[in-house]
Amino acid sequence: MERKPIIEIRSLSKTFRGKNAEVHALQDINLKIEQGDIFGIIGMSGAGKSTLVRCMNMLEIPTEGTVLFDGMDLSKLNRKQLREARRSMGMIFQQFNLLMQRTAEANICFPLEIAGVDKATAKKRAKELLELVGLSDKAKSYPSQLSGGQKQRIAIARALATNPKVLLCDEATSALDPNTTSSILALLKDINRRLGITIVIITHEMRVIEEICNRVAIISESKIAECGDVTEIFSHPKTPAAQHLVFPEGKHTTETFTGKHAIRIVFNGSSSFEPVIANMVLEYKSPVNILFADTKNMDGKAFGQIVIQLPEDESLADKMQRYLHMRGLTVEEVSGNVG
Amino acid sequence: MERKPIIEIRSLSKTFRGKNAEVHALQDINLKIEQGDIFGIIGMSGAGKSTLVRCMNMLEIPTEGTVLFDGMDLSKLNRKQLREARRSMGMIFQQFNLLMQRTAEANICFPLEIAGVDKATAKKRAKELLELVGLSDKAKSYPSQLSGGQKQRIAIARALATNPKVLLCDEATSALDPNTTSSILALLKDINRRLGITIVIITHEMRVIEEICNRVAIISESKIAECGDVTEIFSHPKTPAAQHLVFPEGKHTTETFTGKHAIRIVFNGSSSFEPVIANMVLEYKSPVNILFADTKNMDGKAFGQIVIQLPEDESLADKMQRYLHMRGLTVEEVSGNVG
Amino acid sequence: MWDESTLQMLLQGVGETLYMTLGSTLFAYIIGLPLGVLLVMWAADGIRPHPVLYKILDVIVNLTRSFPFIILLIAVLPFTRWLLGTTLGPTAVIVPLTISAAPFVARLVEGSLKEVDVGVIEASQSMGASALQIIWKVLLPEARPSLILNCAIAITTILGYTAMAGFVGGGGLGDIAIRFGYYRREEDIMLVTVVLLIVVVQVFQGLGLWIARRLDRRK
Amino acid sequence: MWDESTLQMLLQGVGETLYMTLGSTLFAYIIGLPLGVLLVMWAADGIRPHPVLYKILDVIVNLTRSFPFIILLIAVLPFTRWLLGTTLGPTAVIVPLTISAAPFVARLVEGSLKEVDVGVIEASQSMGASALQIIWKVLLPEARPSLILNCAIAITTILGYTAMAGFVGGGGLGDIAIRFGYYRREEDIMLVTVVLLIVVVQVFQGLGLWIARRLDRRK
Amino acid sequence: QSGGDAASGENADNSESKVIKVGASPAPHAEILEVASDILKEQGYELDVVEFSDYVQPNLALSEGELDANYFQHQTYLDNFNEEYGTELVSIGAIHYEPLGIYAGRTTSLDSLPDNATIAVPNDTTNEARALLLLQDQGLIEVDESAGLNATVKDITSNPKNIQITEIEAAQLSRILPDVDLAVINGNYAIDGGLKMSDALAVEESGSVATTAYPNVIAVRKGDENRPELQALVEALKSDTVKQYINETYEGSVVPID
Ligand SMILES: Nc1ncnc2c1ncn2[C@@H]1O[C@H](COP(=O)(O)OP(=O)(O)OP(=O)(O)O)[C@@H](O)[C@H]1O
Ligand SMILES: Nc1ncnc2c1ncn2[C@@H]1O[C@H](COP(=O)(O)OP(=O)(O)OP(=O)(O)O)[C@@H](O)[C@H]1O
Ligand SMILES: [Mg+2]
Ligand SMILES: [Mg+2]
């Protein structure tokens, strides 16, 4: 897969001007999204995620800065060119924005009609997509007759209909149960692999990022706090904002563990599935308690974190820590203020 | 806390009649929700969750069956009585349903106005609630100027405004990041404890159920698949539907583990935080590998699951399994078809 | 022809037009707004469905809308006289204008209210709002931009009807335009009158659009 | 009086009324619908904001709306004659009726389209829809229930105006009602005529509401 | 007739009132009254002209006491109205008459009138009858005699040329002339429309039925005949100043009656 930025954002700012107040929704954003990326955007509610994504296809006109799509400055395009550019970007909205007077099927046909695809082909594609999102039986239902999750799936199908180059997803799975989420994510990953489609995905669910993203940006208070590879950021979140998001339970567990020699072992994919903790226990003949664990096997590599409680014996605990270090694992003492 | 059913649903069915097709959204639902419960409802997209909750306050008139609220049959109430009953139920909608022409603050005041609370008191309460959901600075913003999560928080604040006896939440945290979710859940748990408010919560996030619910119902294809205490259902999901939801990753991990003596240890809160795995390793002097872990410390008890890979040696593996059994843990071989 | 009395007449015409138009609109809304609300409330998909009352009201509204204005005008003469003691002049014209415009307003209001999102109506129902509260606090405020736009339409339509005030010696710009332009063929006076009418319409329509946009919080 | 010629006249009146009303409505929509669409499109918050064109169109629409119908009727006589070769009869009345109703229709259409959710408009913009596509595939279909309701209002309003057709020998029920009921005091004929008018209005209004509800997929 | 008594009493019985409220048609009546108004002013009366673009309201308003007099109709119409509406209005003076004329449209002369020709006539009751009678006088049609001054198209008994009669609002007639073969137009409207009396192919002749049956009168409520201000009004309208004005302005389309 050739890697060149398909979306590049340069010192972008967006300010909403109200009657009394100004809201600086985005401030000096710089971002490169490479072709073929699955790019996650996370951040607290109101951080500016939706605004950022809306800037990517000029639904929101940036107050300052530029958005380059495929090398073109979107603000410099004429209307027709902008339309062309937008046709190669699919978008899933946080509020779905389905056409209320069209059936589910006709909603999926909508972008195809706009792109000038003939009726029969559009219908065939819609049928495929309905199957893909598991809603073949709802083809003739109107949005008002669909459940929240069903609406969202129709919105996803609609965004996929034209096989866009870029898919902008504003919380594409927030209304879906874990299983449906998994299958949608698998679907996204698949089209990303097969067709090289770039996906930008806003989400609140860390597992979504873990499962499919290769890069992630963390937005905090209108600014980019951190941006990089998922494995890196999820194992070494540097800024407090990132730590807060990546280890939301951090504080909670910390309270329970402090003063008991608790350490957090972070698996960032570098150690493969060898029984490192069990081996350590055997090596030092001393039990350790697993206080909290959240690990996952991704492509045969271990990711996630385990918080264990080392023995009371200071020197033994020290040795164990060194043992883990030597194994290439990141080890941190869990103290009061670690996120 | 006195325990009597505040909401009781008896053989309730709901069928939507379209032009051509009928949709049986709910079929023969029986459910008791006790006062003070935090009652979770989970199920796949389109299972009927929203419809069920909408039946609880008669926004959807059941096709068959009865809904008892505080002992009263809601369908037998006259208009005034139904209004009274509804006033003691707050509701958070999946689509928020905020009044577009009112500010955030005025939206929160709305149920208070309806209940006849005077302006000054209502404003004071709205201010409190805005603070509680972290949106004091958005008091004068209109819904169209709010982000998805901010709208949801206003919807939550609005539902809480009148201190209802029952809170019906249709995906109250789906648009919120983990941290905001946690603080909202803490808020809900707190009002549940302090005021004895019963909370019915539809969610797709298992951690929401784990974190605050004491009881849970699993809806699958319009019917209740399982219903009971959270600890029980989450450790021993009986029906495939429940297993599917509780261990959505099950299948995925299984693929990686099969044929390698992988077992799943389920912690259902009965074993406290003793280092059971480490002790076992020490006892049998043989390492085990942790393939997948998702455990949590709830009220000093361990919950969740760990999948470990036992040694190749059959007899040793057997012994280890027995060791774990004796410790009161649920142990299952991870084979192809376990959810 | 541009003597003082002509100017005087035009000035008075503007005053009478405004008086008749705004007066009729006011009363038409006082009657038509509640009717429109009731139409929406009693409709099959309304907040208090009532097929019988709905049908009765629906027919009454249609009935009043079916009368040609002149017929209506004489039909209500006794009523006008009883109410005002006279059937002449701008004030008297307000009576038939109101009666003719009220059902029109009712239909416009009905249309506006039907556009309110069912979701927010449900939300207020879930809070135990009474029909009156839903109308007052949800339907009307949420439909406000549309109501105001339609009000501008109603005003300009009623303004059009004031031209027929001449039938009962009502006066106003429309009447002047007809008397001079149509009957007397003094087309320069007509022209001025029409320009004045355009200005009046422009003001009302512009104001309506402006207020509607300013008060719309959806965008 | 219930001789054959009277019945004949009434029957013809119904025919002429329907002809003038539906004809004018049709043409009023052919002109007014695009104008309404353009008003929405060029507005400051529209999909192709264009302050200058908007203002021009806005003024033109207001201008036409400002003319009292009778003045408009005589003002367009030359045009009518040029177009049809005559200024008499129901067909000729359709011309001024259309011109008078088109801006009214434009305003009604404007009101309906302004109620379409901005979200879906944005969605279609994000798909690279052209202005024409947005209008054709989003604005009009999504506003359909409201457009139909307003169409019923337009039809009944235009029906009211046909009563003035008598000025140019247009005929129709309204004119009959005025000639016989009003000038000649044959009140039984008037009564029958008004009843016929009520039936016609009831049919159009009822049909409009019914279609609007049937085609509304939001509830 | 209920409830209006108080108001009408005030207007009607207050003979000290210097204001005379007269209902009139815009043209030519209101125009003529304007001239009379100056004369009356010298006598201390103020003329308040209320213009009606309709032929029913001014009689009803007069009958109800909202007007002191009206000036828009001819004698025949007044009689007819009294009968139909049960009012008691009387004439206190005939001021002028407006001879109807037949004017050329697409057809330039009466002789060259083709079969199936269209002739436009006024659409108000008595003017329509007048027009039909005028056409009868020209030998174009025959009208049922019993219908008299109420004749309508329905009363045509013989129509050898199969003439299509089209009823049009009186003031509109001069405007639609190009669209018909002939039109029967009230004199004043013809003048306003740029026509001359001399252009007419035929005119109601002076001294004919028209002058006796169609003189435009000042109508008042029965019993008010002798009110001095009303007498003054009639006098003013019959004054030489007014006559001169009428003759100069209307060039024969409006003819003062002595
Ligand atoms: N008004 C309606 N007309 C027809 N079918 C409907 C209607 N409302 C809901 N349904 C159908 O009823 C079923 C249950 O819907 P419901 O909204 O209760 O699902 P849900 O469990 O809340 O799903 P989700 O998690 O996606 O919100 C769905 O299949 C849906 O399509
Ligand atoms: N039209 C607007 N006018 C004023 N402020 C706005 C407008 N739209 C968004 N904002 C503000 O800009 C900020 C960023 O909004 P945005 O929708 O991008 O947040 P978000 O990161 O998507 O949040 P969420 O996760 O809750 O959806 C918020 O504080 C919001 O209130
Ligand atoms: Mg957002
Ligand atoms: Mg739902």
mmCIF file of N, CA and C and ligand atoms in Angstrom, chain A residues 49-50 94 170-171 202, chain B residues 147-149, ligand 3:
data_model
loop_
_atom_site.group_PDB
_atom_site.id
_atom_site.type_symbol
_atom_site.label_atom_id
_atom_site.label_comp_id
_atom_site.label_asym_id
_atom_site.label_seq_id
_atom_site.Cartn_x
_atom_site.Cartn_y
_atom_site.Cartn_z
ATOM 1 N N LYS A 49 -14.107 16.853 18.173
ATOM 2 C CA LYS A 49 -13.921 15.756 17.221
ATOM 3 C C LYS A 49 -14.832 15.897 15.998
ATOM 4 N N SER A 50 -16.120 16.061 16.276
ATOM 5 C CA SER A 50 -17.060 16.166 15.152
ATOM 6 C C SER A 50 -16.714 17.363 14.287
ATOM 7 N N GLN A 94 -23.070 11.546 13.356
ATOM 8 C CA GLN A 94 -23.411 11.172 14.727
ATOM 9 C C GLN A 94 -24.934 11.042 14.881
ATOM 10 N N ASP A 170 -18.401 9.441 12.206
ATOM 11 C CA ASP A 170 -18.594 10.108 13.491
ATOM 12 C C ASP A 170 -19.390 9.171 14.390
ATOM 13 N N GLU A 171 -18.697 8.445 15.211
ATOM 14 C CA GLU A 171 -19.325 7.482 16.115
ATOM 15 C C GLU A 171 -20.199 6.494 15.360
ATOM 16 N N ILE A 202 -14.220 8.535 14.543
ATOM 17 C CA ILE A 202 -14.352 9.119 15.877
ATOM 18 C C ILE A 202 -15.026 8.076 16.737
ATOM 19 N N SER B 147 -22.369 19.640 21.086
ATOM 20 C CA SER B 147 -21.867 18.397 20.500
ATOM 21 C C SER B 147 -22.796 17.257 20.922
ATOM 22 N N GLY B 148 -22.656 16.117 20.258
ATOM 23 C CA GLY B 148 -23.507 14.967 20.554
ATOM 24 C C GLY B 148 -23.521 14.615 22.037
ATOM 25 N N GLY B 149 -22.339 14.522 22.605
ATOM 26 C CA GLY B 149 -22.256 14.147 24.008
ATOM 27 C C GLY B 149 -22.855 15.213 24.920
HETATM 28 MG MG MG F 3 -19.393 14.702 18.128
#
